[in-house]
Short mmCIF file of C-alpha atoms and ligand atoms in Angstrom, two decimals:
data_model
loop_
_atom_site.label_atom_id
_atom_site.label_comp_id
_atom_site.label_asym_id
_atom_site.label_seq_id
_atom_site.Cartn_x
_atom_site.Cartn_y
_atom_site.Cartn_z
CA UNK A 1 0.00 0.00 0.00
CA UNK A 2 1.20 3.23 -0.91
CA UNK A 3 2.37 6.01 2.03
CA UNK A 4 -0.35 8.28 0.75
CA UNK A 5 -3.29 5.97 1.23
CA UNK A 6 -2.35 4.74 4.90
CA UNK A 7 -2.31 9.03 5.32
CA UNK A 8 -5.33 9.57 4.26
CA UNK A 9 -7.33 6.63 5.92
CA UNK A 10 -5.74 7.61 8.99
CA UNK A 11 -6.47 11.31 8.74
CA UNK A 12 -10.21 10.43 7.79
CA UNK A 13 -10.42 8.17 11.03
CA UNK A 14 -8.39 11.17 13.09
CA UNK A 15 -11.20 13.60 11.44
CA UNK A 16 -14.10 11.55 12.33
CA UNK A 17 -12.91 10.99 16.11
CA UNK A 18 -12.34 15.02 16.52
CA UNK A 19 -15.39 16.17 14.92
CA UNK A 20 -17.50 13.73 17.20
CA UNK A 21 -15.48 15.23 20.34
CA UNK A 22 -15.89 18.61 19.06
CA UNK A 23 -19.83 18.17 18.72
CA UNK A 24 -19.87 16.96 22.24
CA UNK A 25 -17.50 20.03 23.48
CA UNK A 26 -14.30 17.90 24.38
CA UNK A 27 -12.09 19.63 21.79
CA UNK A 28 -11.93 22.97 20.54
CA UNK A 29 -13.20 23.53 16.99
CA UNK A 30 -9.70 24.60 15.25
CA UNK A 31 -8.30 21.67 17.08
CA UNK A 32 -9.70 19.79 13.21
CA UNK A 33 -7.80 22.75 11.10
CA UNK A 34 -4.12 21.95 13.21
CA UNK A 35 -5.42 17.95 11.80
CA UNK A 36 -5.77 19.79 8.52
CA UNK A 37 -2.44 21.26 8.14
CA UNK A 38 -0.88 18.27 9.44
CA UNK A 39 -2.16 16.33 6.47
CA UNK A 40 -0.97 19.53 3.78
CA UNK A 41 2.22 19.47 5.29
CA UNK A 42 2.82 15.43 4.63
CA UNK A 43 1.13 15.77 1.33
CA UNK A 44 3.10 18.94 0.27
CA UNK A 45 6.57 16.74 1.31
CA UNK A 46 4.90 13.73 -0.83
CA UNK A 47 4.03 15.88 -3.84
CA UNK A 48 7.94 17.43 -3.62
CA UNK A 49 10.10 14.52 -2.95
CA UNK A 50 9.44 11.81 -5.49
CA UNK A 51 11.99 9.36 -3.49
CA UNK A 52 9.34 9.47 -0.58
CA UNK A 53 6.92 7.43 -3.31
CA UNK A 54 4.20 9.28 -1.79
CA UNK A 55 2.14 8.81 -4.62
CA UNK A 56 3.81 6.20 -6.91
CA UNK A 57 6.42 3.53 -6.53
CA UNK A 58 9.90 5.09 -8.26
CA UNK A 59 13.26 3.76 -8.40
CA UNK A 60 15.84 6.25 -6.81
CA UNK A 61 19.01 3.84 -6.17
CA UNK A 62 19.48 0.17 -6.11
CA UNK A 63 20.49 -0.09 -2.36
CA UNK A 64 20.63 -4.33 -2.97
CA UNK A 65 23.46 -3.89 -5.60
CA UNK A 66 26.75 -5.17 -3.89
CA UNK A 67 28.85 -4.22 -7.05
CA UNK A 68 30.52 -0.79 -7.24
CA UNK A 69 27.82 0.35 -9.64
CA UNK A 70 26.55 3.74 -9.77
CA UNK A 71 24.22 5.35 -12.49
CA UNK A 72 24.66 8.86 -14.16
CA UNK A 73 21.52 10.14 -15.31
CA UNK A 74 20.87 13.55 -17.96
CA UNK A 75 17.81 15.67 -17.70
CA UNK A 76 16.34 18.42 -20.17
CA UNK A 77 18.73 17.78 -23.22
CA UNK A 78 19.01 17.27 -26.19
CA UNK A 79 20.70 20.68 -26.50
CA UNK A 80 23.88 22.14 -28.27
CA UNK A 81 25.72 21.48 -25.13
CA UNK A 82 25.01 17.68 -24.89
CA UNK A 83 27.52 17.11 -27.59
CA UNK A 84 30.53 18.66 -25.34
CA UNK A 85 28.97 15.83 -22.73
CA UNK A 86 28.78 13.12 -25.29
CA UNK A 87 32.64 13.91 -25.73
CA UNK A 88 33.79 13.63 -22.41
CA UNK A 89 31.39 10.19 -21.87
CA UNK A 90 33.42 8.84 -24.79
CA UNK A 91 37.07 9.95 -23.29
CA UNK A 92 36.26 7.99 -20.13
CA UNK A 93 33.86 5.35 -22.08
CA UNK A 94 31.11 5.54 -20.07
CA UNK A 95 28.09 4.69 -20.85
CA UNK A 96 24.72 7.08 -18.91
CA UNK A 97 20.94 7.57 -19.10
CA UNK A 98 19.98 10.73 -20.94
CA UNK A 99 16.05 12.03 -19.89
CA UNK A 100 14.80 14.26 -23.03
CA UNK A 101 12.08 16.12 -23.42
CA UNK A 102 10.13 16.22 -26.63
CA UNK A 103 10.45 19.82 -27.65
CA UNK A 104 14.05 19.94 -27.55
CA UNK A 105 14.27 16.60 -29.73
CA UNK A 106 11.74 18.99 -32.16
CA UNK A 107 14.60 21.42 -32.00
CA UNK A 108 17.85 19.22 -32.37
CA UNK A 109 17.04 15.73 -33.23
CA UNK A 110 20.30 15.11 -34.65
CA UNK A 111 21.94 15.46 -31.38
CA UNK A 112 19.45 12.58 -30.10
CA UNK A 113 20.86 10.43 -32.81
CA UNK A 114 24.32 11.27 -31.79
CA UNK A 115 22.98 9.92 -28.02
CA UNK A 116 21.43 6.44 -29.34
CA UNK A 117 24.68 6.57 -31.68
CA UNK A 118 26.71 6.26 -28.43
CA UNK A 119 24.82 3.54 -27.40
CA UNK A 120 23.56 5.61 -24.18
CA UNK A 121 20.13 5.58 -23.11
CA UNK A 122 17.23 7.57 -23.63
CA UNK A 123 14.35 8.77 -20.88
CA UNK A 124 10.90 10.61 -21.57
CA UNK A 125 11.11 13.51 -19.79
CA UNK A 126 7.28 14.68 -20.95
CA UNK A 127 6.99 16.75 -24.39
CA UNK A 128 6.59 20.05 -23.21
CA UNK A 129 8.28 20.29 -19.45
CA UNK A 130 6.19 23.24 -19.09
CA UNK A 131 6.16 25.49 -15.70
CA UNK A 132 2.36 24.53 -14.84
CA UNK A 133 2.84 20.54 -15.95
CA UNK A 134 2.19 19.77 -12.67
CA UNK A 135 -1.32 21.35 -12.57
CA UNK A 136 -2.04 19.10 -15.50
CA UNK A 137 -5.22 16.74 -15.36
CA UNK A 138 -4.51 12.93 -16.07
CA UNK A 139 -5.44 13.26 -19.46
CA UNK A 140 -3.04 16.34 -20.60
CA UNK A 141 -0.31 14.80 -18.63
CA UNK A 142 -1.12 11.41 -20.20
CA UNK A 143 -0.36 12.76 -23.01
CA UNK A 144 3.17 14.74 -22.71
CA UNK A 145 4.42 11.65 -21.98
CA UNK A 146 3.08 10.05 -25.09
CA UNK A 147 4.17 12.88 -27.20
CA UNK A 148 7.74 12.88 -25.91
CA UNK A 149 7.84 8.68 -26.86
CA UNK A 150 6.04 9.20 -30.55
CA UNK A 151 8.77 11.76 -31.02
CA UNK A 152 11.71 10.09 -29.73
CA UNK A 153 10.92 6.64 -31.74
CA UNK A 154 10.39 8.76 -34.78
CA UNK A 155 14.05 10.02 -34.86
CA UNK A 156 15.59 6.28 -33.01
CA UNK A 157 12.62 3.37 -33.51
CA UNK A 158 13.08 2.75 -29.97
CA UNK A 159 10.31 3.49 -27.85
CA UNK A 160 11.51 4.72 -24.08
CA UNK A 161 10.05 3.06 -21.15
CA UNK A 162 11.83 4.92 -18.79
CA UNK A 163 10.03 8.38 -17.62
CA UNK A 164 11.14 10.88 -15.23
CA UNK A 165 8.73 13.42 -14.16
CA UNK A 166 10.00 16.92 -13.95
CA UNK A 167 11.46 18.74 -10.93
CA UNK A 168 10.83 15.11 -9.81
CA UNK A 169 7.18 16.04 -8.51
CA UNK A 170 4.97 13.61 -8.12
CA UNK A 171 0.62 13.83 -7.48
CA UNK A 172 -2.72 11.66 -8.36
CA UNK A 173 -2.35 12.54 -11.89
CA UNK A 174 1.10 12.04 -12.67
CA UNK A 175 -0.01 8.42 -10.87
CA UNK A 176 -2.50 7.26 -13.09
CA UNK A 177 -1.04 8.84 -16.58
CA UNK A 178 1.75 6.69 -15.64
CA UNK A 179 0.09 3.62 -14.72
CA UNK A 180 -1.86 4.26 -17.96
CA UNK A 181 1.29 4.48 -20.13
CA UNK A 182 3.33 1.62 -18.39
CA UNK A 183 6.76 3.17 -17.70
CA UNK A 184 9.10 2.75 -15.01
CA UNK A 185 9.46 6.33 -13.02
CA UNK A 186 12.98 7.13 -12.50
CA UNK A 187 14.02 9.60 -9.59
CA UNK A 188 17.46 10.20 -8.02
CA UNK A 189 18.99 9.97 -4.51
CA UNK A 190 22.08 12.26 -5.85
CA UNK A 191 20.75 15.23 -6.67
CA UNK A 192 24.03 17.43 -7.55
CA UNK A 193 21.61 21.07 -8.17
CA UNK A 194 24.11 22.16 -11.15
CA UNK A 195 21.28 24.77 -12.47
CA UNK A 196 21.09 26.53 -9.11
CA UNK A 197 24.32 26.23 -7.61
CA UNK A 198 27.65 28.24 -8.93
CA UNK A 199 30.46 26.51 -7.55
CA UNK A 200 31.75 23.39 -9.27
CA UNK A 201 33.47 22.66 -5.81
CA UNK A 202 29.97 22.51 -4.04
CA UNK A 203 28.50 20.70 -6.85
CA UNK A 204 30.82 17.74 -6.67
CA UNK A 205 30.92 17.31 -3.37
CA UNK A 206 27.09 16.72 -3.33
CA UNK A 207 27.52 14.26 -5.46
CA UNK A 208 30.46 12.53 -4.13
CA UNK A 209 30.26 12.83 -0.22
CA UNK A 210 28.92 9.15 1.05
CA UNK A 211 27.97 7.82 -2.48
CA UNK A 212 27.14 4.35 -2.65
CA UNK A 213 26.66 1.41 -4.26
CA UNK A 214 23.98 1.81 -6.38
CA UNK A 215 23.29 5.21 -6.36
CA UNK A 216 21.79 7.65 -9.36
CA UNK A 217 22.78 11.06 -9.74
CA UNK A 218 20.84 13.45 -11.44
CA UNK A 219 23.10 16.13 -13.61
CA UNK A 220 21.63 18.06 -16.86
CA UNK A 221 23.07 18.21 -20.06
CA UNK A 222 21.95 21.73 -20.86
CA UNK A 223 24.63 23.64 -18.20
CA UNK A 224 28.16 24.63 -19.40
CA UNK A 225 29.18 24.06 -15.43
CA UNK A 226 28.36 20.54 -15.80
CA UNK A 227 30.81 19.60 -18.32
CA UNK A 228 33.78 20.10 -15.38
CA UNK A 229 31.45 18.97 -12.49
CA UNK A 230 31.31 15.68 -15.20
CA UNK A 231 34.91 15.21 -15.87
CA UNK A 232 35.70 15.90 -12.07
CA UNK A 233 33.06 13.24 -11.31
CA UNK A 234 34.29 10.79 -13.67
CA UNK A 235 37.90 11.21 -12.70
CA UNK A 236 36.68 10.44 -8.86
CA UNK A 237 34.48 7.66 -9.68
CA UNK A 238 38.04 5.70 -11.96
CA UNK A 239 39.78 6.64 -8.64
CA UNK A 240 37.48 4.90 -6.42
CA UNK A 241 36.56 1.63 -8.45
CA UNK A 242 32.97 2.61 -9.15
CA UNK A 243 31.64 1.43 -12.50
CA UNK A 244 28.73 3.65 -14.00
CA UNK A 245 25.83 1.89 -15.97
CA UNK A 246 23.22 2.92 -17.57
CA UNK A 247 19.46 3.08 -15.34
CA UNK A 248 17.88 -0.03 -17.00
CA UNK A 249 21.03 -1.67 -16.47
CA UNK A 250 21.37 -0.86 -12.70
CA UNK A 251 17.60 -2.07 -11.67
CA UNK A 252 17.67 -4.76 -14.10
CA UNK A 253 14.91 -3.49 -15.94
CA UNK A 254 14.11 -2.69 -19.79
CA UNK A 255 14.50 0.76 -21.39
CA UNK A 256 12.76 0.60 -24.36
CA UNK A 257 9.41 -1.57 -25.37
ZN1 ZN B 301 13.79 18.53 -16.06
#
C-alpha cells in the first residue's frame, strides 16, 4: 500500500474521532484545522520529494546492488551542449541515461541520434516540461508523456520506457497517466543542483560525499558548469573503483518496449 493511502485513511479516522469530540464540546473547533495542516504538510513533502513514493512507486538507487555500480543520469537535453557531454562520456567510455524532453528533440534531433549513436540511453522527460505541468489533469499529462515517446521513436525506432517526471514532482495525476502508459518512473537519490548552484566545488561534493553502491545522480546536459562537475566526477568515480551503468542496467529493468 502506498504512504499516501495509509495518510489519508488515517487522517479520515483522526477527522471523524475530533469532529464527534468537538460536537460533544471535548475539543476545541480549530483543534480539526491543526489535523488539517498536518495532512498539507505530509502531502506537500509527498508531492515534492518523489523518493518518498508518496504517490507512486519510483526507483531512486538500487540499495541491494553489492557491485561498485553507480548510475549517471541527464535531464532536459538534447541541447547544443550535450555534444561537449557526449565527448567527455566517450574519453572515459562511459556509458549514462539521458532524460529528453520532446520539444528539444523537435529542436535538435540530430543530437538525439548522436545519443542512441553512443549507445547511451534515452528517458521521456514529458513533451513540453512546461512550468504549470504539474497542474495538469490525467489526461493532458497522459499525453506529454506520449508525445515525448512518438517523437523520440520517430528520430531512433526505440520506444523509451523509462520516464522521469520533472522537478521530480509527483501527485494523483502524474499516478495514473503513468500507470496508464506503463513506464518505469525514475528519480534520483544524488541530486548534484548544477542549475542553481555556482560553484563546481559545491557541486561535486554533493555528489560525491557518502555515495554508494547503487546510487543515481541526477546532472543536466543543458549547463556549461556541468561539463567540469562531469569530468571531475568521472575522474573520482576511476579513482574509487565505481563502474557507472546505464538506469535499465542498474535495476535490471528494460529501457525501451
Ligand atoms: Zn527537467
Amino acid at each position: 500500500m502506498l504512504i499516501r493511502n495509509i495518510v489519508n485513511i488515517i487522517s479520515v479516522i483522526a477527522g471523524s474521532l475530533m469532529l464527534a469530540a468537538i460536537i460533544f464540546d471535548k475539543l476545541p473547533w480549530w483543534s480539526l484545522f491543526v489535523l488539517i495542516l498536518i495532512w498539507l504538510l505530509i502531502t506537500g513533502y509527498g508531492v515534492a520529494n518523489i523518493r518518498s513514493g508518496y504517490f507512486l512507486k519510483s526507483l531512486s538507487n538500487n540499495s541491494k546492488i553489492n557491485q561498485r555500480k553507480i548510475a549517471i543520469t541527464f535531464d532536459d537535453g538534447p541541447d547544443p551542449n550535450t555534444l561537449e557531454v557526449l565527448k567527455i562520456l566517450d574519453k572515459y567510455d562511459v556509458k549514462c541515461t539521458f532524460f529528453c524532453i520532446g520539444k528539444q528533440v523537435e529542436k535538435y534531433p540530430d543530437i538525439l541520434r548522436e545519443i542512441t549513436k553512443k549507445n547511451h540511453v534515452i528517458g521521456n522527460h514529458t513533451f513540453s516540461h512546461d512550468k504549470l505541468i504539474d497542474m495538469y489533469g490525467t489526461e493532458r499529462f497522459t499525453n506529454e508523456i506520449k508525445d515525448a515517446d512518438h517523437i523520440i521513436e520517430k528520430y531512433t525506432t526505440k520506444r523509451p520506457l523509462l520516464f522521469r517526471p520533472p522537478y521530480g514532482i509527483t501527485n494523483p495525476n502524474i499516478a495514473k497517466a503513468v500507470k496508464a502508459t506503463g513506464h518505469s518512473v525514475i528519480g534520483w537519490n544524488k541530486r548534484s543542483f548544477d542549475t542553481t548552484i555556482p560553484s563546481e566545488k559545491v557541486i561535486l561534493r554533493r555528489i560525491t560525499k557518502n555515495l554508494k553502491n547503487g546510487d543515481v545522480i541526477l546532472l543536466h546536459d543543458t549547463k556549461t558548469i556541468t561539463l567540469s562537475v562531469l569530468e571531475q566526477l568521472l575522474l573520482f568515480l576511476q579513482r574509487n573503483n565505481f563502474t557507472t551503468v546505464t538506469i535499465d542496467e542498474l535495476f535490471s529493468i528494460q529501457a525501451y518496449a
